[in-house]
CSV table of C-alpha atoms in Angstrom, one decimal:
chain,number,residue,atom,x,y,z
A,265,VAL,CA,85.5,-40.4,-20.2
A,266,LYS,CA,82.6,-42.2,-21.7
A,267,ARG,CA,79.7,-40.8,-22.5
A,268,THR,CA,76.8,-41.3,-24.7
A,269,ARG,CA,74.6,-39.7,-26.4
A,270,GLY,CA,71.4,-40.4,-24.1
A,271,HIS,CA,73.6,-38.4,-21.2
A,272,ARG,CA,73.2,-35.2,-23.6
A,273,LYS,CA,71.1,-33.1,-22.6
A,274,PRO,CA,70.8,-28.9,-23.1
A,275,LYS,CA,70.6,-26.9,-20.0
A,276,LYS,CA,66.7,-25.9,-20.0
A,277,LYS,CA,65.5,-28.9,-20.6
A,278,LEU,CA,67.4,-30.8,-18.0
A,279,LEU,CA,66.2,-28.0,-15.9
A,280,GLU,CA,62.8,-28.4,-17.0
A,281,GLU,CA,63.3,-32.8,-15.7
A,282,LEU,CA,64.6,-31.9,-12.5
A,283,GLY,CA,62.2,-29.6,-10.8
A,284,GLU,CA,62.4,-29.6,-7.8
A,285,ASN,CA,65.2,-32.6,-7.7
A,286,ARG,CA,68.5,-32.6,-7.6
A,287,LEU,CA,71.2,-34.2,-8.9
A,288,PRO,CA,74.0,-35.9,-6.3
A,289,TYR,CA,76.9,-34.8,-5.3
A,290,MET,CA,79.6,-35.2,-2.9
A,291,THR,CA,82.0,-34.1,-0.3
A,292,PRO,CA,85.5,-35.1,1.6
A,293,ALA,CA,82.3,-36.2,3.9
A,294,ASP,CA,80.7,-38.6,2.0
A,295,ALA,CA,81.7,-41.9,2.1
A,296,ASP,CA,82.6,-43.1,-1.4
A,297,PHE,CA,83.9,-38.9,-2.4
A,298,HIS,CA,87.8,-40.8,-2.9
A,299,GLN,CA,86.3,-43.6,-5.1
A,300,LEU,CA,84.9,-40.9,-6.5
A,301,TRP,CA,87.6,-39.0,-7.5
A,302,LYS,CA,89.2,-41.7,-8.0
A,303,THR,CA,87.6,-43.1,-11.1
A,304,LYS,CA,86.2,-39.7,-12.6
A,305,TYR,CA,87.6,-37.0,-11.2
A,306,SER,CA,91.4,-38.0,-11.0
A,307,LYS,CA,93.0,-35.6,-13.3
A,308,LEU,CA,91.9,-33.2,-10.5
A,309,ILE,CA,95.2,-32.6,-7.6
A,310,PHE,CA,94.1,-31.3,-4.7
A,311,ARG,CA,97.2,-30.0,-2.5
A,312,LYS,CA,96.8,-28.6,1.3
A,313,SER,CA,98.6,-25.7,2.4
A,314,ASP,CA,100.9,-26.5,4.2
A,315,THR,CA,102.6,-28.8,1.4
A,316,VAL,CA,103.4,-24.9,0.0
A,317,PRO,CA,106.3,-23.5,1.3
A,318,GLU,CA,105.5,-20.6,4.5
A,319,GLU,CA,107.4,-18.0,3.3
A,320,LEU,CA,106.0,-18.2,-1.0
A,321,HIS,CA,102.2,-17.9,1.0
A,322,GLN,CA,103.1,-15.3,3.2
A,323,MET,CA,104.9,-13.1,-0.3
A,324,VAL,CA,101.4,-13.3,-2.2
A,325,GLN,CA,99.1,-13.4,0.0
A,326,GLU,CA,100.7,-9.6,1.3
A,327,GLY,CA,100.4,-9.5,-2.8
A,328,PHE,CA,97.1,-9.7,-2.9
A,329,LEU,CA,95.9,-7.1,0.1
A,330,THR,CA,98.7,-4.9,-1.6
A,331,LEU,CA,96.7,-4.9,-5.1
A,332,ARG,CA,93.2,-5.2,-3.3
A,333,LYS,CA,94.8,-1.8,-0.9
A,334,HIS,CA,95.7,-0.2,-4.6
A,335,ASP,CA,92.1,-0.9,-6.6
A,336,CYS,CA,93.7,-2.5,-8.7
A,337,PHE,CA,90.7,-5.7,-9.1
A,338,PHE,CA,88.0,-4.7,-11.5
A,339,GLN,CA,84.6,-6.3,-12.4
A,340,ASP,CA,85.0,-7.0,-16.0
A,341,LEU,CA,82.1,-5.9,-18.5
A,342,VAL,CA,81.7,-9.3,-20.8
A,343,ARG,CA,79.5,-10.1,-23.4
A,344,ILE,CA,77.3,-13.1,-23.5
A,345,LYS,CA,74.2,-14.0,-26.6
A,346,GLY,CA,74.8,-10.5,-27.7
A,347,LYS,CA,74.5,-9.0,-23.9
A,348,ASP,CA,76.3,-7.1,-21.3
A,349,PHE,CA,76.8,-7.8,-17.7
A,350,VAL,CA,79.1,-7.1,-15.0
A,351,THR,CA,81.1,-9.7,-13.6
A,352,PRO,CA,80.1,-10.3,-10.1
A,353,VAL,CA,84.0,-11.3,-9.2
A,354,SER,CA,87.1,-8.7,-9.7
A,355,ARG,CA,89.7,-9.3,-11.8
A,356,ILE,CA,93.6,-8.5,-12.5
A,357,LEU,CA,95.5,-9.8,-14.9
A,358,ILE,CA,98.6,-10.6,-14.6
A,359,GLY,CA,101.8,-11.7,-16.7
A,360,ASN,CA,104.1,-11.8,-19.5
A,361,PRO,CA,104.4,-8.3,-20.9
A,362,GLY,CA,102.4,-7.7,-24.1
A,363,CYS,CA,100.2,-11.0,-23.6
A,364,THR,CA,96.2,-11.0,-23.7
A,365,TYR,CA,93.7,-13.2,-22.4
A,366,LYS,CA,90.2,-13.2,-23.8
A,367,TYR,CA,87.4,-14.6,-22.4
A,368,LEU,CA,83.5,-13.8,-22.6
A,369,ASN,CA,84.0,-11.3,-25.4
A,370,THR,CA,86.4,-9.9,-23.3
A,371,ARG,CA,90.2,-8.7,-24.3
A,372,LEU,CA,92.5,-8.6,-21.1
A,373,PHE,CA,95.5,-7.1,-21.0
A,374,THR,CA,98.2,-8.5,-18.8
A,375,VAL,CA,100.1,-5.9,-16.0
A,376,PRO,CA,102.9,-7.4,-17.0
A,377,TRP,CA,105.0,-9.3,-13.8
A,378,PRO,CA,109.1,-8.5,-13.5
A,379,ILE,CA,111.0,-10.1,-16.0
A,380,GLU,CA,114.8,-9.3,-17.5
A,381,GLY,CA,114.9,-7.5,-20.4
A,382,TYR,CA,111.4,-5.3,-20.0
A,383,ASP,CA,111.7,-1.8,-18.7
A,384,ILE,CA,108.3,-1.9,-16.6
A,385,LYS,CA,107.5,0.9,-14.3
A,386,TYR,CA,105.2,0.1,-11.2
A,387,CYS,CA,102.9,2.8,-10.7
A,388,SER,CA,104.4,2.2,-6.4
A,389,PRO,CA,107.1,-0.3,-5.5
A,390,GLN,CA,104.2,-2.2,-3.7
A,391,ILE,CA,102.9,-3.5,-7.2
A,392,HIS,CA,105.8,-3.9,-8.3
A,393,ASP,CA,106.9,-6.5,-5.1
A,394,ALA,CA,102.8,-8.0,-5.8
A,395,CYS,CA,103.7,-8.8,-9.3
A,396,LYS,CA,107.3,-10.3,-8.4
A,397,ALA,CA,105.6,-12.3,-5.6
A,398,LEU,CA,102.8,-13.4,-8.2
A,399,ILE,CA,106.2,-14.3,-10.8
A,400,ARG,CA,107.6,-16.6,-7.9
A,401,LEU,CA,104.3,-18.5,-7.5
A,402,ASN,CA,103.6,-19.0,-10.7
A,403,ASP,CA,107.1,-20.8,-10.6
A,404,TYR,CA,106.2,-23.3,-8.1
A,405,LEU,CA,102.7,-23.8,-9.7
A,406,HIS,CA,104.5,-25.0,-13.1
A,407,ILE,CA,106.9,-27.5,-11.2
A,408,GLU,CA,104.0,-28.6,-9.1
A,409,ALA,CA,102.0,-29.2,-12.6
A,410,VAL,CA,105.3,-31.2,-14.3
A,411,LYS,CA,105.8,-33.5,-11.4
A,412,ALA,CA,102.0,-34.2,-11.0
A,413,LEU,CA,102.0,-35.3,-14.7
A,414,GLN,CA,104.6,-37.5,-14.5
A,415,GLY,CA,103.0,-38.9,-11.9
A,416,GLN,CA,100.0,-39.3,-14.2
A,417,ASN,CA,102.4,-40.9,-16.8
A,418,LEU,CA,104.0,-43.4,-14.1
A,419,PHE,CA,100.4,-44.5,-13.1
A,420,GLU,CA,99.2,-45.7,-16.2
A,421,THR,CA,102.3,-47.3,-18.0
A,422,LYS,CA,103.3,-49.3,-14.4
A,423,GLU,CA,99.1,-50.0,-13.3
A,424,SER,CA,100.7,-48.9,-9.8
A,425,LYS,CA,98.8,-47.3,-7.0
A,426,ASP,CA,97.0,-44.1,-8.2
A,427,THR,CA,99.2,-40.8,-6.5
A,428,THR,CA,97.2,-38.0,-8.0
A,429,VAL,CA,94.7,-38.0,-5.8
A,430,ILE,CA,97.1,-38.5,-2.4
A,431,ASP,CA,98.8,-35.8,-1.5
A,432,ARG,CA,102.7,-36.4,-1.1
A,433,GLU,CA,105.0,-35.3,1.9
A,434,GLN,CA,107.7,-33.2,-0.8
A,435,ASN,CA,110.1,-30.8,0.8
A,436,PHE,CA,109.3,-27.9,-1.5
A,437,ALA,CA,111.3,-25.1,-0.2
A,438,THR,CA,114.2,-24.6,-2.7
A,439,SER,CA,111.7,-24.3,-5.6
A,440,LEU,CA,111.5,-20.5,-4.0
A,441,THR,CA,115.0,-19.8,-5.0
A,442,GLU,CA,114.6,-22.0,-8.2
A,443,LYS,CA,114.6,-19.1,-12.2
A,444,GLY,CA,111.1,-20.1,-12.7
A,445,SER,CA,111.5,-23.1,-14.9
A,446,VAL,CA,112.2,-26.8,-14.2
A,447,SER,CA,116.1,-27.7,-16.3
A,448,LYS,CA,115.5,-30.4,-18.6
A,449,ASP,CA,117.5,-32.6,-16.8
A,450,GLN,CA,115.0,-32.2,-13.4
A,451,SER,CA,111.8,-33.3,-15.5
A,452,SER,CA,112.6,-35.5,-17.9
A,453,CYS,CA,113.8,-38.3,-16.1
A,454,CYS,CA,110.2,-40.1,-16.1
A,455,VAL,CA,109.4,-38.9,-19.6
A,456,PRO,CA,110.9,-39.4,-23.2
A,457,GLU,CA,112.5,-36.4,-25.2
A,458,ASP,CA,109.1,-35.5,-27.3
A,459,ASP,CA,107.4,-35.9,-23.9
A,460,TYR,CA,109.2,-33.4,-22.3
A,461,VAL,CA,108.5,-30.6,-24.5
A,462,SER,CA,104.9,-31.5,-24.2
A,463,LEU,CA,105.2,-31.4,-20.6
A,464,LYS,CA,106.6,-27.9,-20.9
A,465,ASN,CA,104.3,-26.4,-23.1
A,466,ARG,CA,101.1,-27.5,-21.0
A,467,THR,CA,102.5,-26.0,-18.0
A,468,SER,CA,104.4,-23.3,-18.9
A,469,TYR,CA,102.1,-20.3,-17.7
A,470,ASN,CA,102.2,-17.6,-19.0
A,471,VAL,CA,99.6,-15.3,-17.6
A,472,THR,CA,97.3,-15.4,-13.7
A,473,LEU,CA,94.1,-14.0,-13.6
A,474,LEU,CA,93.5,-13.1,-10.0
A,475,ASN,CA,90.2,-13.0,-8.9
A,476,TYR,CA,88.5,-11.4,-5.8
A,477,MET,CA,84.9,-11.5,-3.4
A,478,ASP,CA,83.7,-10.8,-1.2
A,479,PRO,CA,79.9,-12.7,-1.1
A,480,LEU,CA,78.5,-10.6,2.1
A,481,GLN,CA,79.0,-7.9,-0.3
A,482,MET,CA,77.3,-9.2,-3.1
A,483,LEU,CA,72.8,-8.2,-3.5
A,484,TYR,CA,72.5,-11.2,-5.3
A,485,LEU,CA,74.7,-14.8,-5.8
A,486,LYS,CA,73.1,-17.2,-8.3
A,487,GLN,CA,72.4,-20.4,-6.9
A,488,GLU,CA,73.8,-23.6,-8.5
A,489,PRO,CA,70.8,-25.3,-10.6
A,490,TYR,CA,71.8,-28.8,-11.5
A,491,PHE,CA,73.1,-30.3,-7.3
A,492,GLY,CA,72.2,-27.9,-5.4
A,493,MET,CA,75.6,-27.0,-4.2
A,494,GLY,CA,74.3,-23.0,-3.2
A,495,ASN,CA,75.4,-20.1,-3.9
A,496,MET,CA,77.9,-19.4,-6.8
A,497,ALA,CA,80.8,-16.8,-7.7
A,498,VAL,CA,81.3,-18.3,-11.0
A,499,SER,CA,78.7,-20.2,-12.8
A,500,TRP,CA,79.9,-24.0,-14.5
A,501,HIS,CA,82.0,-23.3,-17.2
A,502,HIS,CA,84.9,-24.9,-19.4
A,503,ASP,CA,88.1,-22.4,-19.1
A,504,GLU,CA,88.8,-20.8,-23.0
A,505,ASN,CA,91.3,-19.5,-24.8
A,506,LEU,CA,94.0,-22.0,-23.2
A,507,VAL,CA,96.7,-24.3,-25.0
A,508,GLU,CA,94.9,-27.5,-25.6
A,509,ARG,CA,95.3,-30.2,-22.8
A,510,SER,CA,97.4,-27.8,-21.0
A,511,THR,CA,97.3,-27.2,-16.9
A,512,VAL,CA,95.5,-24.5,-14.9
A,513,ALA,CA,97.0,-24.3,-11.4
A,514,VAL,CA,94.4,-22.4,-9.1
A,515,TYR,CA,95.9,-21.3,-5.7
A,516,SER,CA,93.3,-19.8,-3.5
A,517,TYR,CA,93.3,-17.6,-0.2
A,518,SER,CA,90.2,-16.8,1.5
A,519,CYS,CA,90.3,-14.9,4.4
A,520,GLU,CA,89.3,-16.9,7.2
A,521,GLY,CA,88.5,-15.3,10.5
A,522,SER,CA,87.2,-16.8,14.0
A,523,ALA,CA,83.6,-16.0,12.8
A,524,MET,CA,84.8,-17.2,9.3
A,525,GLU,CA,85.8,-20.9,9.9
A,526,GLU,CA,84.2,-23.7,8.9
A,527,SER,CA,80.3,-24.5,10.1
A,528,ASN,CA,79.8,-26.2,13.3
A,529,GLU,CA,77.1,-28.0,12.2
A,530,GLN,CA,78.0,-31.6,10.4
A,531,LYS,CA,74.7,-32.5,10.7
A,532,LEU,CA,74.4,-29.9,7.3
A,533,ARG,CA,73.4,-32.0,3.7
A,534,GLY,CA,76.0,-31.4,1.1
A,535,ARG,CA,78.2,-29.1,1.4
A,536,ASP,CA,79.4,-26.1,4.5
A,537,PRO,CA,77.8,-22.9,2.8
A,538,ALA,CA,80.2,-20.9,4.9
A,539,VAL,CA,83.6,-22.6,3.4
A,540,TRP,CA,84.9,-21.8,-0.1
A,541,HIS,CA,84.7,-24.7,-3.2
A,542,VAL,CA,85.5,-25.8,-6.4
A,543,GLY,CA,82.6,-27.9,-7.8
A,544,LEU,CA,82.9,-30.4,-10.6
A,545,LYS,CA,81.0,-32.4,-13.0
A,546,VAL,CA,81.4,-34.4,-15.7
A,547,ALA,CA,80.2,-32.7,-19.0
A,548,TRP,CA,77.3,-33.9,-20.2
A,549,ASP,CA,76.5,-36.8,-17.7
A,550,ILE,CA,74.1,-37.1,-15.8
A,551,GLU,CA,74.6,-40.0,-13.9
A,552,THR,CA,77.9,-39.2,-12.5
A,553,PRO,CA,78.0,-37.4,-9.0
A,554,GLY,CA,79.4,-34.0,-9.0
A,555,LEU,CA,81.9,-33.1,-6.9
A,556,ALA,CA,82.6,-30.2,-4.8
A,557,MET,CA,86.4,-30.0,-3.2
A,558,PRO,CA,86.8,-27.5,0.1
A,559,LEU,CA,89.1,-25.0,-0.4
A,560,HIS,CA,91.2,-22.9,2.8
A,561,GLN,CA,93.2,-20.5,3.0
A,562,GLY,CA,96.9,-21.9,1.4
A,563,ASP,CA,95.3,-24.9,-0.6
A,564,PHE,CA,95.9,-25.1,-4.4
A,565,TYR,CA,94.8,-27.7,-7.1
A,566,LEU,CA,95.6,-28.6,-10.8
A,567,MET,CA,93.1,-29.4,-13.5
A,568,LEU,CA,95.6,-31.7,-15.8
A,569,ASP,CA,95.7,-32.8,-19.6
A,570,ASP,CA,91.8,-32.2,-21.0
A,571,LEU,CA,89.7,-32.2,-17.7
A,572,ASN,CA,88.9,-28.6,-18.6
A,573,MET,CA,87.3,-30.2,-22.0
A,574,THR,CA,86.1,-33.6,-20.4
A,575,HIS,CA,84.4,-31.4,-17.2
A,576,GLN,CA,82.9,-28.2,-16.3
A,577,HIS,CA,83.8,-25.9,-13.0
A,578,CYS,CA,82.5,-24.0,-10.8
A,579,VAL,CA,83.4,-21.4,-7.6
A,580,LEU,CA,80.8,-21.7,-4.4
A,581,ALA,CA,81.2,-19.2,-2.8
A,582,GLY,CA,81.6,-19.4,1.4
A,583,PHE,CA,81.3,-16.6,3.5
A,584,SER,CA,84.7,-15.1,4.1
A,585,PRO,CA,86.1,-12.9,1.3
A,586,ARG,CA,88.4,-14.5,-1.2
A,587,PHE,CA,91.2,-13.5,-3.5
A,588,SER,CA,92.1,-16.8,-6.2
A,589,SER,CA,95.5,-17.0,-8.7
A,590,THR,CA,94.3,-18.5,-12.1
A,591,HIS,CA,97.3,-19.8,-13.7
A,592,ARG,CA,97.2,-20.4,-17.3
A,593,VAL,CA,98.7,-21.7,-20.6
A,594,ALA,CA,96.5,-18.8,-22.8
A,595,ASP,CA,96.5,-19.8,-26.7
A,596,CYS,CA,98.3,-16.3,-27.7
A,597,SER,CA,98.7,-17.5,-30.8
A,598,ARG,CA,96.7,-14.1,-31.6
A,599,GLY,CA,96.8,-12.6,-28.7
A,600,THR,CA,100.1,-10.6,-27.9
A,601,LEU,CA,101.5,-8.2,-29.2
A,602,GLU,CA,104.6,-9.4,-31.0
A,603,TYR,CA,101.6,-11.2,-33.2
A,604,ILE,CA,99.9,-8.2,-34.0
A,605,PHE,CA,102.8,-5.8,-35.0
A,606,GLY,CA,103.3,-8.1,-37.4
A,607,GLN,CA,100.0,-8.2,-39.2
A,608,CYS,CA,100.4,-4.6,-38.9
A,609,GLU,CA,103.6,-4.6,-41.1
A,610,LEU,CA,102.1,-7.7,-43.3
A,611,ALA,CA,99.3,-4.9,-44.1
A,612,LEU,CA,101.5,-2.6,-44.0
A,613,GLN,CA,103.7,-4.1,-46.9
A,614,ASN,CA,100.9,-3.0,-49.5
A,615,LEU,CA,101.2,0.8,-49.7
A,616,GLN,CA,104.1,2.9,-51.1
A,617,THR,CA,104.7,6.5,-50.9
A,618,ASP,CA,106.1,8.0,-54.0
A,619,SER,CA,110.0,9.3,-53.6
A,620,ASP,CA,109.1,12.1,-55.5
A,621,SER,CA,105.6,13.9,-54.9
A,622,MET,CA,105.5,11.6,-51.3
A,623,ALA,CA,102.1,10.4,-52.1
A,624,LEU,CA,100.9,7.4,-50.9
A,625,SER,CA,99.4,4.2,-53.7
A,626,LEU,CA,98.9,1.0,-53.5
A,627,LYS,CA,101.0,-1.6,-54.3
A,628,SER,CA,98.7,-4.4,-55.6
A,629,LEU,CA,94.6,-4.5,-56.0
A,630,GLU,CA,94.7,-8.1,-56.4
A,631,THR,CA,91.4,-9.2,-54.4
A,632,ALA,CA,93.2,-11.2,-51.6
A,633,VAL,CA,95.9,-8.7,-50.9
A,634,VAL,CA,92.8,-6.3,-50.6
A,635,LYS,CA,91.0,-8.9,-47.9
A,636,GLN,CA,94.1,-9.3,-46.0
A,637,VAL,CA,94.7,-6.4,-45.5
A,638,GLU,CA,91.3,-4.6,-44.1
A,639,GLU,CA,90.7,-8.0,-41.8
A,640,ILE,CA,93.8,-7.0,-40.4
A,641,HIS,CA,92.5,-3.5,-40.2
A,642,ASN,CA,89.1,-5.2,-38.8
A,643,GLU,CA,91.2,-6.7,-36.0
A,644,VAL,CA,93.3,-4.2,-35.3
A,645,GLU,CA,90.0,-1.5,-34.2
A,646,PHE,CA,87.9,-4.4,-32.5
A,647,GLU,CA,89.9,-6.9,-31.1
A,648,TRP,CA,93.0,-4.4,-29.6
A,649,LEU,CA,92.1,-0.7,-29.8
A,650,ARG,CA,88.6,-0.5,-29.0
A,651,GLN,CA,89.1,-3.4,-26.4
A,652,PHE,CA,91.4,-2.2,-24.5
A,653,TRP,CA,89.7,1.2,-24.2
A,654,PHE,CA,86.8,0.0,-23.7
A,655,GLN,CA,88.0,-1.0,-20.1
A,656,GLY,CA,88.7,2.9,-19.0
A,657,LYS,CA,91.6,3.5,-17.1
A,658,ARG,CA,91.7,0.7,-15.2
A,659,TYR,CA,95.4,-0.8,-16.1
A,660,LEU,CA,97.2,2.4,-15.2
A,661,LYS,CA,96.3,2.1,-12.4
A,662,CYS,CA,99.2,-0.4,-11.7
A,663,THR,CA,101.7,0.6,-14.7
A,664,ASP,CA,101.6,2.8,-17.6
A,665,TRP,CA,103.6,0.0,-19.4
A,666,TRP,CA,100.7,-0.8,-22.2
A,667,LEU,CA,100.2,3.5,-23.4
A,668,LYS,CA,103.1,3.0,-25.7
A,669,PRO,CA,102.2,-0.4,-27.4
A,670,MET,CA,98.5,1.0,-27.9
A,671,ALA,CA,99.9,4.2,-29.4
A,672,LYS,CA,101.6,2.4,-32.0
A,673,LEU,CA,99.1,0.4,-33.4
A,674,GLU,CA,96.7,3.6,-34.2
A,675,GLU,CA,99.2,5.1,-35.8
A,676,PHE,CA,99.0,1.9,-37.8
A,677,TRP,CA,95.2,2.0,-38.0
A,678,ARG,CA,95.5,5.4,-39.7
A,679,LYS,CA,97.3,3.7,-42.0
A,680,MET,CA,95.2,1.8,-42.5
A,681,GLU,CA,92.6,4.0,-42.8
A,682,THR,CA,93.9,5.6,-45.6
A,683,MET,CA,94.5,2.0,-47.4
A,684,THR,CA,90.3,1.6,-47.4
A,685,SER,CA,90.4,5.6,-48.5
A,686,LEU,CA,92.9,4.6,-51.3
A,687,VAL,CA,91.1,1.2,-52.3
A,688,LEU,CA,87.6,3.6,-53.2
A,689,SER,CA,89.3,6.0,-55.1
A,690,GLU,CA,91.1,2.9,-57.3
A,691,VAL,CA,87.8,0.7,-58.0
A,692,GLY,CA,85.8,4.2,-58.7
A,693,LYS,CA,88.4,4.1,-61.9
A,694,GLU,CA,86.7,2.9,-64.9
A,695,GLU,CA,90.0,1.4,-66.6
A,696,GLN,CA,90.5,-1.2,-63.6
A,697,ILE,CA,89.7,-4.1,-65.9
A,698,GLU,CA,86.1,-5.4,-65.4
A,699,LYS,CA,86.5,-9.2,-64.0
A,700,GLN,CA,89.2,-8.2,-61.3
A,701,ARG,CA,87.2,-4.8,-60.6
A,702,ASN,CA,83.8,-6.4,-59.3
A,703,GLU,CA,85.8,-9.2,-57.6
A,704,THR,CA,87.6,-6.6,-55.2
A,705,ILE,CA,84.2,-4.4,-54.9
A,706,SER,CA,82.4,-7.9,-53.7
A,707,CYS,CA,85.3,-8.9,-51.1
A,708,PHE,CA,85.8,-5.7,-50.2
A,709,LEU,CA,82.3,-4.8,-49.4
A,710,LEU,CA,81.7,-8.0,-47.4
A,711,VAL,CA,84.5,-6.5,-45.7
A,712,LEU,CA,83.2,-2.8,-44.6
A,713,THR,CA,80.0,-4.4,-43.7
A,714,GLU,CA,81.1,-6.2,-41.1
A,715,ARG,CA,83.4,-3.3,-39.9
A,716,GLN,CA,80.0,-1.0,-39.7
A,717,LYS,CA,78.5,-3.8,-37.9
A,718,LEU,CA,81.0,-3.9,-35.4
A,719,ARG,CA,81.6,-0.2,-35.0
A,720,LYS,CA,77.7,0.1,-34.1
A,721,GLU,CA,77.6,-2.8,-31.5
A,722,TRP,CA,80.6,-0.5,-30.0
A,723,THR,CA,79.1,2.2,-29.5
A,724,ALA,CA,76.0,0.3,-27.6
A,725,ARG,CA,78.1,-1.3,-25.6
A,726,CYS,CA,79.5,1.7,-24.5
A,727,ARG,CA,76.2,3.0,-23.2
A,728,SER,CA,74.9,0.2,-22.4
A,729,GLU,CA,72.8,0.5,-18.9
A,730,ALA,CA,76.1,-2.1,-17.5
A,731,ALA,CA,78.9,0.1,-18.7
A,732,GLU,CA,76.9,2.8,-17.2
A,733,SER,CA,76.7,1.2,-13.7
A,734,LEU,CA,80.9,0.9,-13.2
A,735,PRO,CA,82.9,3.6,-11.6
A,736,GLU,CA,83.6,6.0,-13.2
A,737,ASP,CA,87.0,5.5,-13.8
A,738,GLN,CA,86.1,1.8,-15.0
A,739,ARG,CA,84.0,3.1,-17.9
A,740,PRO,CA,84.3,2.4,-21.2
A,741,GLU,CA,86.3,5.6,-22.3
A,742,CYS,CA,86.3,6.6,-26.3
A,743,HIS,CA,89.5,7.6,-27.4
A,744,PRO,CA,90.9,11.1,-27.4
A,745,PHE,CA,90.5,10.5,-31.9
A,746,TRP,CA,87.4,9.2,-31.0
A,747,THR,CA,84.1,11.3,-31.3
A,748,ASP,CA,82.7,11.8,-27.8
A,749,ASP,CA,79.2,11.3,-28.7
A,750,GLU,CA,79.3,8.1,-30.9
A,751,CYS,CA,82.8,6.0,-29.7
A,752,SER,CA,83.4,6.2,-33.4
A,753,MET,CA,86.6,7.4,-35.2
A,754,PRO,CA,86.5,10.4,-37.8
A,755,LEU,CA,87.3,8.7,-40.8
A,756,PRO,CA,88.3,10.6,-44.4
A,757,TYR,CA,85.0,8.8,-45.6
A,758,ASP,CA,81.5,8.1,-44.5
A,759,LEU,CA,81.4,4.6,-44.2
A,760,GLU,CA,77.5,3.8,-44.7
A,761,GLU,CA,77.5,5.7,-47.5
A,762,VAL,CA,80.7,3.9,-48.9
A,763,ILE,CA,78.7,0.7,-48.6
A,764,ALA,CA,75.8,2.1,-50.1
A,765,ASN,CA,77.8,3.0,-53.2
A,766,LEU,CA,79.5,-0.4,-53.6
A,767,GLN,CA,76.0,-2.2,-53.0
A,768,ASN,CA,74.9,-0.2,-55.7
A,769,LEU,CA,77.7,-1.0,-58.0
A,770,VAL,CA,77.7,-4.3,-58.1
A,771,GLN,CA,74.1,-4.1,-58.6
A,772,TRP,CA,74.6,-2.7,-62.1
A,773,VAL,CA,77.4,-4.9,-62.9
A,774,GLU,CA,75.0,-7.8,-62.0
């Protein structure tokens, strides 16, 4: 999408310029809607519910209701510009075992869906069935995403009629029996070998973030500020922490009854406020009209390729309760158990035990080695341990799967605390080579200062008004080996005192 610098306007300035006016947007009721969709939003693919196998609808919708019945949806405590907020939408992350998904400074941990090779104990057979239904939906949406991307490639190469915005009549019933991914023969018939790998990487969803909201139970919903689209369940945003140019797939299930159906008053301007919609706009563009697509029970849509980067989307609330399953290729380069265990093992390579005395010591005091170990130490504490316990006991509503790996991470953390003490002991010895000692102290001081700052932030987050507003079983909890009053861990050293001493050492050297 071509945009000039003149189109870029900060939110505050744009809202001031708009005043009481609003930018234009279109719905399917507008004559130019399909032309706008085709030209400016062609990477949004929409499928009506009747294209999805009825058996899959039934499994997934029963799964939603089961998870709701077992109180498995939770409002997240997120952090925006240094302040904590409770999300109006309740969520749960389901996906590959050991995967996490981070958004707005909050790391969510997957409730694992049942896959071969993992022993997952669910709190009830019904929760197992719900997770099984969602992996079936995941498989189906993966296949649909590959087909949609292939359709776009055909359009681009042959300059044929744009088929990306037209519902094609196909029989997808057989997809329910497929194992979970498109075979190479199925998906590569229209694309070269290299493109096949790219297609698979951009559509192999590893998590789904489930959402639930009942708008009539909300005391307040934000109004959409630019176009006047009405109540928002989710504000304008780009989805974050995704593999670049990967597809996002969203299945929508609004609990529509006779009283909640589409309004008969078609004289209304703009979108029907009774019906849920997804809103889209071109990022930083004030000339292209926005798009509001109605979402009915069982519809799904795909955001292909770079649409999530070039455009923003929001969710516009209707009157009825609604579930959605948003399937993503989360960027797990730093967000899996395999990754963080690997980091821990890397750090602990610098720790050795004397075979006779069993005394612990460090193999190296090189600045780069100390820095790497202490940064991993911070990562384990602030990206994993504190993030996990900050969310209370929510995951135990579904499974205890995460307790063992978190206990293992805590064991690694304790060893890294010992390593920090050993560094402190070594840099205090006068026989250390002065230049190396000074370099080590300087880099060590930076990492410890960051650790102290983050510990104070997490203590404040645990005590925030937003945290206190959550139900008791969802409130941030201090782990058993953290002190209850400070949400900080009992350490073999006083961090503030250590930082002060190191600062004095640095000043003395200078």
